[in-house]
Tab-separated table of C-alpha atoms and ligand atoms in Angstrom:
chain	number	residue	atom	x	y	z
A	1	MET	CA	-0.486	0.253	0.249
A	2	GLN	CA	1.070	3.511	-0.608
A	3	LYS	CA	1.838	5.386	2.276
A	4	LEU	CA	2.897	9.035	2.143
A	5	LEU	CA	3.267	11.708	4.475
A	6	LEU	CA	3.697	15.526	3.420
A	7	LYS	CA	4.983	17.864	6.604
A	8	ASN	CA	5.628	20.675	8.201
A	9	ILE	CA	3.176	22.483	5.368
A	10	LYS	CA	3.156	26.028	5.510
A	11	GLN	CA	-0.798	26.227	5.068
A	12	LEU	CA	-2.978	23.063	4.300
A	13	ILE	CA	-5.456	25.440	2.384
A	14	GLN	CA	-9.447	24.052	1.065
A	15	VAL	CA	-9.473	21.894	3.993
A	16	ARG	CA	-13.354	20.429	4.743
A	17	GLU	CA	-15.499	18.356	5.523
A	18	THR	CA	-16.940	15.802	3.783
A	19	GLY	CA	-20.587	16.685	2.344
A	20	LEU	CA	-19.766	19.568	0.177
A	21	GLU	CA	-21.531	21.421	-1.661
A	22	VAL	CA	-21.108	24.739	-3.616
A	23	ILE	CA	-19.605	27.799	-2.505
A	24	LYS	CA	-22.102	30.478	-2.831
A	25	GLY	CA	-22.041	34.386	-2.571
A	26	LYS	CA	-20.373	35.391	0.874
A	27	SER	CA	-19.070	31.930	1.572
A	28	MET	CA	-17.361	32.321	-1.348
A	29	ARG	CA	-14.631	34.311	1.214
A	30	GLU	CA	-13.925	31.858	3.456
A	31	LEU	CA	-10.519	30.009	2.850
A	32	PRO	CA	-10.403	27.249	5.864
A	33	LEU	CA	-6.802	26.273	6.391
A	34	ILE	CA	-4.116	24.952	8.659
A	35	GLU	CA	-1.492	26.429	9.238
A	36	ASN	CA	2.267	24.200	9.515
A	37	ALA	CA	0.448	21.253	9.073
A	38	TRP	CA	0.790	17.523	7.818
A	39	LEU	CA	-1.090	15.179	4.969
A	40	ALA	CA	-1.712	11.661	5.061
A	41	ILE	CA	-2.325	9.899	1.608
A	42	GLU	CA	-2.667	6.472	1.690
A	43	ASP	CA	-3.186	4.727	-2.101
A	44	GLY	CA	-3.745	7.541	-4.132
A	45	ARG	CA	-6.549	8.863	-1.217
A	46	ILE	CA	-6.350	11.751	1.169
A	47	ALA	CA	-5.998	9.505	4.444
A	48	ASP	CA	-6.038	12.378	7.205
A	49	TYR	CA	-4.565	15.358	8.206
A	50	GLY	CA	-3.732	17.966	11.111
A	51	GLY	CA	-1.690	20.398	12.878
A	52	MET	CA	2.077	19.566	13.068
A	53	ASP	CA	1.228	20.307	16.886
A	54	ASP	CA	-0.868	16.940	16.535
A	55	PHE	CA	1.700	14.948	14.558
A	56	PRO	CA	0.450	11.131	14.752
A	57	GLY	CA	2.802	8.822	16.551
A	58	ILE	CA	3.482	6.986	13.896
A	59	SER	CA	3.748	3.059	14.469
A	60	ASP	CA	4.859	1.886	11.198
A	61	TRP	CA	7.716	4.668	9.094
A	62	LYS	CA	8.125	0.943	7.101
A	63	GLY	CA	7.050	1.755	3.669
A	64	LEU	CA	6.161	5.327	4.384
A	65	GLU	CA	7.268	8.247	1.750
A	66	VAL	CA	7.740	11.712	3.471
A	67	ILE	CA	8.251	15.194	2.410
A	68	ASP	CA	9.107	18.366	4.104
A	69	CYS	CA	6.820	20.934	2.856
A	70	SER	CA	8.441	23.592	4.930
A	71	GLY	CA	7.399	26.950	3.731
A	72	ARG	CA	5.427	25.469	0.590
A	73	ILE	CA	1.520	25.722	0.194
A	74	VAL	CA	-0.376	22.662	-0.341
A	75	MET	CA	-3.984	22.879	-1.718
A	76	PRO	CA	-5.824	20.673	-4.313
A	77	CYS	CA	-5.936	20.772	-7.802
A	78	TYR	CA	-7.671	22.842	-9.628
A	79	ALA	CA	-10.732	21.973	-11.507
A	80	ASP	CA	-10.401	22.769	-15.199
A	81	SER	CA	-14.514	22.501	-16.011
A	82	HIS	CA	-14.592	24.092	-19.536
A	83	THR	CA	-12.001	23.231	-22.063
A	84	HIS	CA	-11.799	21.944	-25.604
A	85	ILE	CA	-8.181	20.840	-25.817
A	86	VAL	CA	-8.617	18.211	-28.182
A	87	TYR	CA	-8.092	20.381	-31.310
A	88	ALA	CA	-5.332	20.051	-34.146
A	89	GLY	CA	-2.806	22.738	-35.153
A	90	ASN	CA	-3.708	26.583	-34.084
A	91	ARG	CA	-5.224	30.119	-35.276
A	92	GLU	CA	-1.763	32.068	-34.466
A	93	LEU	CA	-2.317	33.919	-38.369
A	94	GLU	CA	-6.472	34.440	-36.831
A	95	PHE	CA	-4.581	36.173	-33.457
A	96	VAL	CA	-2.679	38.203	-36.028
A	97	ASP	CA	-5.690	39.386	-38.299
A	98	ARG	CA	-7.746	40.533	-34.929
A	99	ILE	CA	-4.464	42.773	-34.469
A	100	ASN	CA	-4.598	44.442	-37.323
A	101	GLY	CA	-8.240	45.713	-36.825
A	102	LEU	CA	-10.553	42.241	-37.961
A	103	SER	CA	-13.090	41.639	-35.353
A	104	TYR	CA	-14.096	37.834	-33.854
A	105	GLU	CA	-17.369	37.795	-35.904
A	106	ALA	CA	-15.272	38.911	-38.627
A	107	ILE	CA	-13.405	36.087	-39.188
A	108	ALA	CA	-15.949	33.825	-38.633
A	109	GLN	CA	-18.370	34.988	-41.192
A	110	ARG	CA	-15.837	35.164	-44.019
A	111	GLY	CA	-14.599	31.309	-42.672
A	112	GLY	CA	-12.439	31.280	-40.401
A	113	GLY	CA	-12.518	30.903	-37.208
A	114	ILE	CA	-14.208	27.630	-35.535
A	115	LEU	CA	-14.767	26.346	-39.350
A	116	ASN	CA	-10.785	26.733	-39.998
A	117	SER	CA	-9.982	24.912	-37.402
A	118	SER	CA	-12.237	22.137	-38.365
A	119	ALA	CA	-11.420	21.989	-41.378
A	120	LEU	CA	-7.691	20.902	-40.262
A	121	LEU	CA	-9.320	18.707	-37.652
A	122	ARG	CA	-11.139	16.417	-40.130
A	123	GLN	CA	-7.904	16.211	-41.976
A	124	THR	CA	-5.842	14.854	-39.206
A	125	SER	CA	-5.987	11.008	-37.825
A	126	GLU	CA	-7.043	10.392	-34.822
A	127	GLN	CA	-3.494	8.797	-33.781
A	128	GLU	CA	-2.437	12.488	-34.652
A	129	LEU	CA	-5.669	14.446	-32.590
A	130	LEU	CA	-4.380	12.855	-29.913
A	131	GLU	CA	-0.686	13.253	-29.922
A	132	GLN	CA	-1.331	16.598	-30.223
A	133	SER	CA	-4.160	16.681	-27.576
A	134	ARG	CA	-1.857	14.503	-25.387
A	135	VAL	CA	0.931	17.236	-24.812
A	136	ARG	CA	-1.738	19.677	-23.744
A	137	LEU	CA	-3.492	17.814	-21.546
A	138	LYS	CA	0.388	16.583	-19.791
A	139	GLU	CA	1.051	20.856	-19.740
A	140	ILE	CA	-2.105	21.760	-17.730
A	141	GLN	CA	-1.793	19.118	-15.247
A	142	SER	CA	2.077	20.072	-14.489
A	143	LEU	CA	0.377	23.811	-14.195
A	144	GLY	CA	-2.121	22.076	-11.577
A	145	THR	CA	-5.151	20.683	-13.074
A	146	GLY	CA	-6.316	17.513	-11.311
A	147	ALA	CA	-9.434	17.506	-13.013
A	148	VAL	CA	-10.703	18.923	-16.750
A	149	GLU	CA	-13.948	18.829	-19.258
A	150	ILE	CA	-13.154	18.790	-22.961
A	151	LYS	CA	-15.782	19.463	-25.460
A	152	SER	CA	-15.869	18.298	-29.458
A	153	GLY	CA	-17.192	20.816	-31.394
A	154	TYR	CA	-14.476	20.705	-33.824
A	155	GLY	CA	-15.723	18.506	-35.863
A	156	LEU	CA	-19.039	19.619	-37.180
A	157	ASP	CA	-19.356	15.676	-38.764
A	158	LEU	CA	-20.545	12.476	-37.724
A	159	ASP	CA	-17.062	10.496	-37.864
A	160	SER	CA	-15.033	14.004	-36.790
A	161	GLU	CA	-17.314	14.326	-33.956
A	162	LEU	CA	-17.026	10.901	-33.404
A	163	LYS	CA	-13.581	11.025	-33.434
A	164	ILE	CA	-12.795	13.755	-31.281
A	165	LEU	CA	-14.642	11.960	-28.328
A	166	ARG	CA	-12.769	8.649	-28.608
A	167	VAL	CA	-9.521	11.022	-28.127
A	168	ILE	CA	-11.476	12.675	-25.048
A	169	ASN	CA	-12.054	9.089	-23.677
A	170	ALA	CA	-8.325	7.976	-24.547
A	171	LEU	CA	-7.201	10.564	-22.837
A	172	LYS	CA	-9.679	10.061	-19.810
A	173	GLU	CA	-8.386	6.609	-19.926
A	174	GLU	CA	-4.875	7.170	-19.750
A	175	SER	CA	-4.531	10.539	-17.714
A	176	GLY	CA	-5.569	8.551	-14.166
A	177	MET	CA	-7.974	12.042	-13.178
A	178	PRO	CA	-10.913	13.186	-13.742
A	179	VAL	CA	-11.738	13.413	-17.237
A	180	LYS	CA	-15.686	14.565	-18.643
A	181	ALA	CA	-16.682	14.459	-22.000
A	182	THR	CA	-18.358	16.799	-23.733
A	183	PHE	CA	-20.819	17.030	-27.144
A	184	LEU	CA	-20.858	20.110	-28.744
A	185	GLY	CA	-22.044	19.472	-32.190
A	186	ALA	CA	-24.171	22.433	-31.763
A	187	HIS	CA	-20.253	24.672	-31.719
A	188	ALA	CA	-21.047	26.544	-35.146
A	189	LEU	CA	-22.658	25.419	-38.731
A	190	PRO	CA	-19.945	23.426	-40.872
A	191	LYS	CA	-19.779	24.900	-44.214
A	192	GLU	CA	-22.364	22.167	-46.262
A	193	TYR	CA	-24.945	22.865	-44.182
A	194	LYS	CA	-24.668	26.937	-44.914
A	195	THR	CA	-27.858	26.672	-46.070
A	196	ASP	CA	-29.860	24.474	-44.018
A	197	LYS	CA	-29.533	25.271	-40.478
A	198	ALA	CA	-32.342	22.769	-39.594
A	199	GLY	CA	-30.729	19.569	-41.796
A	200	TYR	CA	-27.616	20.417	-39.173
A	201	ILE	CA	-29.627	20.186	-36.182
A	202	ARG	CA	-30.795	16.343	-37.339
A	203	LEU	CA	-27.622	15.859	-38.295
A	204	VAL	CA	-26.580	16.574	-34.238
A	205	THR	CA	-30.132	15.450	-32.658
A	206	ASP	CA	-30.757	12.262	-35.314
A	207	THR	CA	-27.706	10.637	-35.917
A	208	MET	CA	-24.960	12.045	-34.174
A	209	LEU	CA	-26.461	11.372	-30.237
A	210	PRO	CA	-27.370	7.847	-31.317
A	211	ALA	CA	-24.083	7.323	-32.392
A	212	ILE	CA	-22.409	8.724	-29.480
A	213	SER	CA	-24.815	7.337	-27.037
A	214	ALA	CA	-24.321	4.062	-28.666
A	215	GLU	CA	-21.448	4.291	-27.682
A	216	GLY	CA	-21.299	6.137	-24.644
A	217	LEU	CA	-18.643	9.087	-25.001
A	218	ALA	CA	-20.311	11.607	-23.882
A	219	ASP	CA	-21.484	12.706	-20.194
A	220	TYR	CA	-22.682	16.414	-21.383
A	221	ILE	CA	-24.337	18.376	-24.282
A	222	ASP	CA	-23.323	21.954	-25.020
A	223	VAL	CA	-24.606	24.030	-27.547
A	224	PHE	CA	-22.848	27.955	-28.572
A	225	CYS	CA	-26.273	30.184	-28.305
A	226	GLU	CA	-25.349	33.132	-29.763
A	227	ASN	CA	-25.723	35.413	-32.558
A	228	GLY	CA	-24.750	33.520	-35.891
A	229	TYR	CA	-24.548	30.677	-34.164
A	230	PHE	CA	-27.261	29.214	-32.435
A	231	THR	CA	-30.643	30.647	-31.367
A	232	ALA	CA	-32.212	30.149	-27.867
A	233	VAL	CA	-35.038	28.411	-29.274
A	234	GLU	CA	-32.308	25.641	-31.039
A	235	THR	CA	-29.972	25.614	-28.469
A	236	ARG	CA	-33.211	24.515	-26.125
A	237	LEU	CA	-34.306	21.777	-28.868
A	238	ILE	CA	-30.916	20.565	-28.521
A	239	LEU	CA	-30.303	19.996	-25.341
A	240	GLU	CA	-33.438	18.520	-25.134
A	241	ALA	CA	-32.577	16.152	-27.652
A	242	GLY	CA	-29.005	15.280	-25.612
A	243	GLN	CA	-31.328	15.277	-21.707
A	244	LYS	CA	-33.150	11.775	-24.221
A	245	TYR	CA	-30.030	9.748	-23.541
A	246	GLY	CA	-29.278	10.966	-20.183
A	247	LEU	CA	-27.070	13.923	-21.292
A	248	LYS	CA	-26.977	16.855	-18.812
A	249	GLY	CA	-26.646	20.324	-20.667
A	250	LYS	CA	-23.877	23.348	-20.711
A	251	VAL	CA	-23.941	26.186	-22.274
A	252	HIS	CA	-22.021	28.893	-24.213
A	253	ALA	CA	-24.438	31.450	-23.296
A	254	GLU	CA	-24.164	35.759	-23.941
A	255	GLN	CA	-20.475	36.251	-24.794
A	256	LEU	CA	-20.811	37.914	-27.853
A	257	SER	CA	-24.022	39.308	-27.494
A	258	HIS	CA	-27.500	38.754	-24.966
A	259	SER	CA	-28.805	35.589	-26.602
A	260	ASN	CA	-31.072	34.456	-23.653
A	261	GLY	CA	-28.757	31.669	-23.182
A	262	ILE	CA	-28.477	32.016	-19.298
A	263	ALA	CA	-32.810	31.396	-19.345
A	264	THR	CA	-32.591	28.388	-21.556
A	265	ALA	CA	-29.439	26.499	-19.539
A	266	VAL	CA	-31.962	27.516	-16.519
A	267	ALA	CA	-35.199	26.378	-17.966
A	268	CYS	CA	-33.214	22.736	-18.884
A	269	GLY	CA	-31.807	22.143	-15.804
A	270	ALA	CA	-27.940	22.488	-17.098
A	271	ILE	CA	-25.133	21.967	-14.748
A	272	SER	CA	-23.434	24.760	-15.703
A	273	VAL	CA	-23.850	28.578	-18.429
A	274	ASP	CA	-20.294	29.884	-19.503
A	275	HIS	CA	-18.710	32.944	-20.461
A	276	LEU	CA	-21.172	34.989	-19.328
A	277	GLU	CA	-19.788	38.997	-20.675
A	278	TYR	CA	-23.338	40.012	-21.711
A	279	CYS	CA	-25.213	38.443	-18.698
A	280	THR	CA	-28.114	41.077	-17.331
A	281	THR	CA	-29.545	41.419	-13.159
A	282	GLU	CA	-32.612	39.924	-14.866
A	283	ASP	CA	-30.182	36.852	-15.824
A	284	MET	CA	-29.172	36.658	-11.802
A	285	ALA	CA	-32.325	36.627	-10.414
A	286	LEU	CA	-33.009	33.268	-12.923
A	287	LEU	CA	-29.599	31.683	-11.303
A	288	GLN	CA	-31.204	31.883	-8.248
A	289	GLN	CA	-33.521	30.112	-8.828
A	290	SER	CA	-32.198	26.904	-10.515
A	291	ASN	CA	-28.918	25.222	-9.375
A	292	THR	CA	-26.766	26.087	-13.096
A	293	ILE	CA	-23.648	27.094	-12.143
A	294	PRO	CA	-22.240	30.894	-13.441
A	295	THR	CA	-18.942	29.711	-14.959
A	296	ILE	CA	-16.352	32.523	-15.673
A	297	LEU	CA	-13.696	32.102	-18.759
A	298	PRO	CA	-11.844	34.784	-18.308
A	299	GLY	CA	-8.913	33.855	-20.448
A	300	ALA	CA	-11.184	33.997	-23.567
A	301	ALA	CA	-12.708	37.407	-22.211
A	302	PHE	CA	-9.047	38.729	-21.756
A	303	PHE	CA	-7.919	37.125	-25.385
A	304	LEU	CA	-10.825	38.916	-27.902
A	305	ASN	CA	-11.269	41.914	-25.287
A	306	LEU	CA	-14.421	41.449	-24.530
A	307	PRO	CA	-16.135	43.999	-21.640
A	308	LEU	CA	-15.745	41.628	-18.601
A	309	PRO	CA	-18.548	39.602	-17.164
A	310	PRO	CA	-20.295	40.423	-13.829
A	311	ALA	CA	-18.637	38.342	-11.953
A	312	ARG	CA	-18.410	40.770	-8.748
A	313	GLN	CA	-21.965	41.234	-9.045
A	314	MET	CA	-23.134	37.212	-9.135
A	315	ILE	CA	-21.470	37.196	-6.015
A	316	GLU	CA	-23.488	40.208	-4.606
A	317	HIS	CA	-26.628	38.077	-6.442
A	318	ASP	CA	-25.302	35.348	-3.821
A	319	LEU	CA	-24.400	33.115	-6.690
A	320	PRO	CA	-22.016	30.081	-6.625
A	321	VAL	CA	-18.921	31.806	-9.530
A	322	ALA	CA	-16.763	29.216	-10.960
A	323	PHE	CA	-13.617	30.033	-13.117
A	324	ALA	CA	-11.787	27.919	-15.756
A	325	SER	CA	-9.535	28.580	-18.833
A	326	ASP	CA	-12.115	27.747	-21.774
A	327	TYR	CA	-8.394	26.564	-23.455
A	328	ASN	CA	-9.157	26.154	-27.168
A	329	PRO	CA	-7.274	27.338	-29.940
A	330	GLY	CA	-9.281	30.334	-30.965
A	331	SER	CA	-10.554	32.500	-28.033
A	332	SER	CA	-7.819	31.511	-25.367
A	333	PRO	CA	-4.964	29.208	-26.268
A	334	CYS	CA	-4.045	28.789	-22.447
A	335	GLY	CA	-5.257	26.591	-19.686
A	336	ASN	CA	-2.919	27.742	-16.910
A	337	MET	CA	-5.452	27.865	-14.010
A	338	ASN	CA	-3.242	30.145	-12.017
A	339	PHE	CA	-3.260	32.883	-14.721
A	340	MET	CA	-7.340	32.362	-14.799
A	341	MET	CA	-6.661	32.964	-10.849
A	342	SER	CA	-4.651	35.806	-11.288
A	343	LEU	CA	-7.329	37.771	-14.183
A	344	GLY	CA	-10.009	36.663	-11.528
A	345	CYS	CA	-8.169	38.382	-8.735
A	346	ILE	CA	-6.988	41.539	-10.895
A	347	GLN	CA	-9.522	42.007	-13.859
A	348	TYR	CA	-12.744	41.027	-12.267
A	349	LYS	CA	-11.585	42.337	-8.604
A	350	LEU	CA	-12.486	39.120	-6.825
A	351	THR	CA	-10.569	37.918	-3.474
A	352	PRO	CA	-7.906	35.082	-4.246
A	353	GLU	CA	-9.794	33.112	-1.277
A	354	GLU	CA	-12.775	33.442	-4.031
A	355	MET	CA	-10.860	32.770	-6.634
A	356	ILE	CA	-9.402	29.910	-5.015
A	357	ASN	CA	-12.920	28.792	-4.418
A	358	ALA	CA	-14.192	29.842	-7.759
A	359	CYS	CA	-11.233	27.007	-9.062
A	360	THR	CA	-11.777	24.421	-6.865
A	361	ILE	CA	-14.827	23.792	-5.616
A	362	ASN	CA	-17.054	25.715	-7.279
A	363	SER	CA	-15.656	24.634	-10.774
A	364	ALA	CA	-15.480	20.407	-9.670
A	365	ALA	CA	-19.389	21.058	-9.353
A	366	ALA	CA	-19.909	22.827	-12.839
A	367	MET	CA	-18.872	18.910	-13.812
A	368	ASP	CA	-19.951	16.675	-11.153
A	369	VAL	CA	-16.954	15.949	-10.058
A	370	LEU	CA	-16.893	17.503	-5.951
A	371	ASN	CA	-16.651	13.797	-3.960
A	372	GLU	CA	-13.506	13.234	-5.891
A	373	VAL	CA	-11.502	16.058	-5.880
A	374	GLY	CA	-11.948	20.010	-5.501
A	375	SER	CA	-10.743	20.200	-1.802
A	376	ILE	CA	-8.784	18.344	0.644
A	377	THR	CA	-11.147	15.689	2.099
A	378	ILE	CA	-10.957	12.707	3.630
A	379	GLY	CA	-11.180	9.946	0.860
A	380	LYS	CA	-11.008	12.150	-1.625
A	381	ARG	CA	-8.161	11.442	-5.054
A	382	ALA	CA	-5.179	12.928	-3.601
A	383	ASN	CA	-4.989	15.472	-6.977
A	384	ILE	CA	-2.700	17.868	-5.072
A	385	ILE	CA	-0.521	21.503	-5.816
A	386	ILE	CA	2.785	21.470	-3.122
A	387	THR	CA	3.951	25.300	-4.234
A	388	LYS	CA	7.430	26.468	-4.167
A	389	PRO	CA	8.082	28.031	-0.728
A	390	ILE	CA	6.199	31.713	-1.101
A	391	SER	CA	5.126	33.807	1.907
A	392	SER	CA	0.717	33.208	1.112
A	393	TYR	CA	-1.335	31.686	-0.836
A	394	ALA	CA	-2.106	35.678	-1.978
A	395	TYR	CA	0.814	34.719	-4.130
A	396	ILE	CA	-0.039	32.498	-6.885
A	397	PRO	CA	-2.737	34.921	-7.919
A	398	TYR	CA	-0.396	38.152	-7.434
A	399	ALA	CA	2.375	36.506	-9.471
A	400	PHE	CA	0.896	36.738	-12.503
A	401	GLY	CA	1.896	35.127	-15.622
A	402	ASN	CA	4.160	32.473	-13.111
A	403	ALA	CA	3.132	29.035	-11.848
A	404	PRO	CA	4.999	28.805	-8.446
A	405	ILE	CA	4.658	25.353	-8.417
A	406	GLU	CA	6.908	22.793	-7.321
A	407	SER	CA	4.511	19.700	-8.279
A	408	VAL	CA	1.649	18.542	-8.814
A	409	TRP	CA	0.257	15.041	-7.345
A	410	ILE	CA	-2.094	12.635	-9.246
A	411	ASN	CA	-3.761	10.616	-7.169
A	412	GLY	CA	-0.830	10.390	-5.102
A	413	GLN	CA	1.805	10.199	-7.638
A	414	LYS	CA	4.140	13.014	-8.453
A	415	ASN	CA	3.798	14.591	-12.156
A	416	THR	CA	7.331	13.504	-13.828
A	417	LEU	CA	7.052	15.615	-16.822
B	1	NIG	O1	-15.270	28.881	-25.706
B	1	NIG	N1	-17.478	30.193	-28.192
B	1	NIG	C1	-17.258	29.162	-28.497
B	1	NIG	N2	-16.054	28.362	-28.546
B	1	NIG	C2	-14.915	28.790	-28.210
B	1	NIG	C3	-14.302	28.909	-29.280
B	1	NIG	C4	-13.947	28.411	-30.271
B	1	NIG	C5	-12.586	28.885	-30.623
B	1	NIG	O2	-13.250	30.085	-31.567
B	1	NIG	O3	-12.280	28.385	-31.386
B	1	NIG	C6	-14.999	29.425	-26.718
B	1	NIG	O4	-14.616	30.693	-26.552
B	2	FE	FE1	-15.068	27.493	-25.117
């Protein structure tokens, strides 16, 4: 049996009892921690913890690996509840086009954007796609992510969507961390259906969904509810079709305009609704009456220079706000959750405590893995971060662009990259 003991931990943060739920509103300012702590891990799970003052008398040191964490902070890994890391190639030429004045929407209208990634992905073999995506998965793991949701949506035809979902499931198998797969066939209208949107929606609901379900390839269904993509009415139809196959909804909503995505997500009982740049006070009232978790994607708002979603007001409205990276080639080519923490503190004026809650417990709830990860809780997976020697946890968002991480542990095993 594997036995690991971390001792002399400067601060063991996000320590919670079992039976934990999302953290809402004012409570997001609380971050329970133990100063000068120890943490015991057995067989990849958190076995016990406490303060060094009541350090346990260990009778059997045989086979016990001991790590001295003096000066270091230990925290649960981040849960990144919204990514698109299975894609082919990159889109830095569009990045340059945007610098030179073209908008994200204008690039999409001339056939670039998501369709550009889709064209590349369709030509890429499943093996090659797996290899490219694995690099990103390992990269985010080394930056502290210990659970991830990954969407399809760059295939936009049956075979290519299946290809992406199979790659996600291969990553699920090999990574050892919780991975959730989301079917995002309704990400954009592929060019072969340019004049037949109803036909493409039928392809998603009547052909893709049954095939995906037959192979058990997805946990969630998602829709890009936006002007020029899918309307609220179409979003509802697609989410309801997914529900028939047991897939809970997630929605890309109110990113570039107010398109009633939040109202639709709430009406359909979606687990989360993400982006939210154009979220209104009425939307916040709707979210209050629901279990749908509002998720901010600060990397996309930063990269596209969008107006900032009202995260601070959402917390004032007693909502459980989550943050995720949206790692994708078009609007957030970055999966570094340490940087998302910095953006949350600097741009959205959330405190480090609020951001840590948003990126661990609330984001874990937004992908339904809170029973496994997201806090230092007895019985949960030992998916943890040991920082470099730092003065306090506020240093993590403060040192933006850095990742002051010494090591990342997944199921009690040190990530070796
Ligand atoms: O989450 N908003 C829609 N989809 C992605 C971006 C897709 C892309 O540009 O490749 C997002 O931002
Ligand atoms: Fe996204």
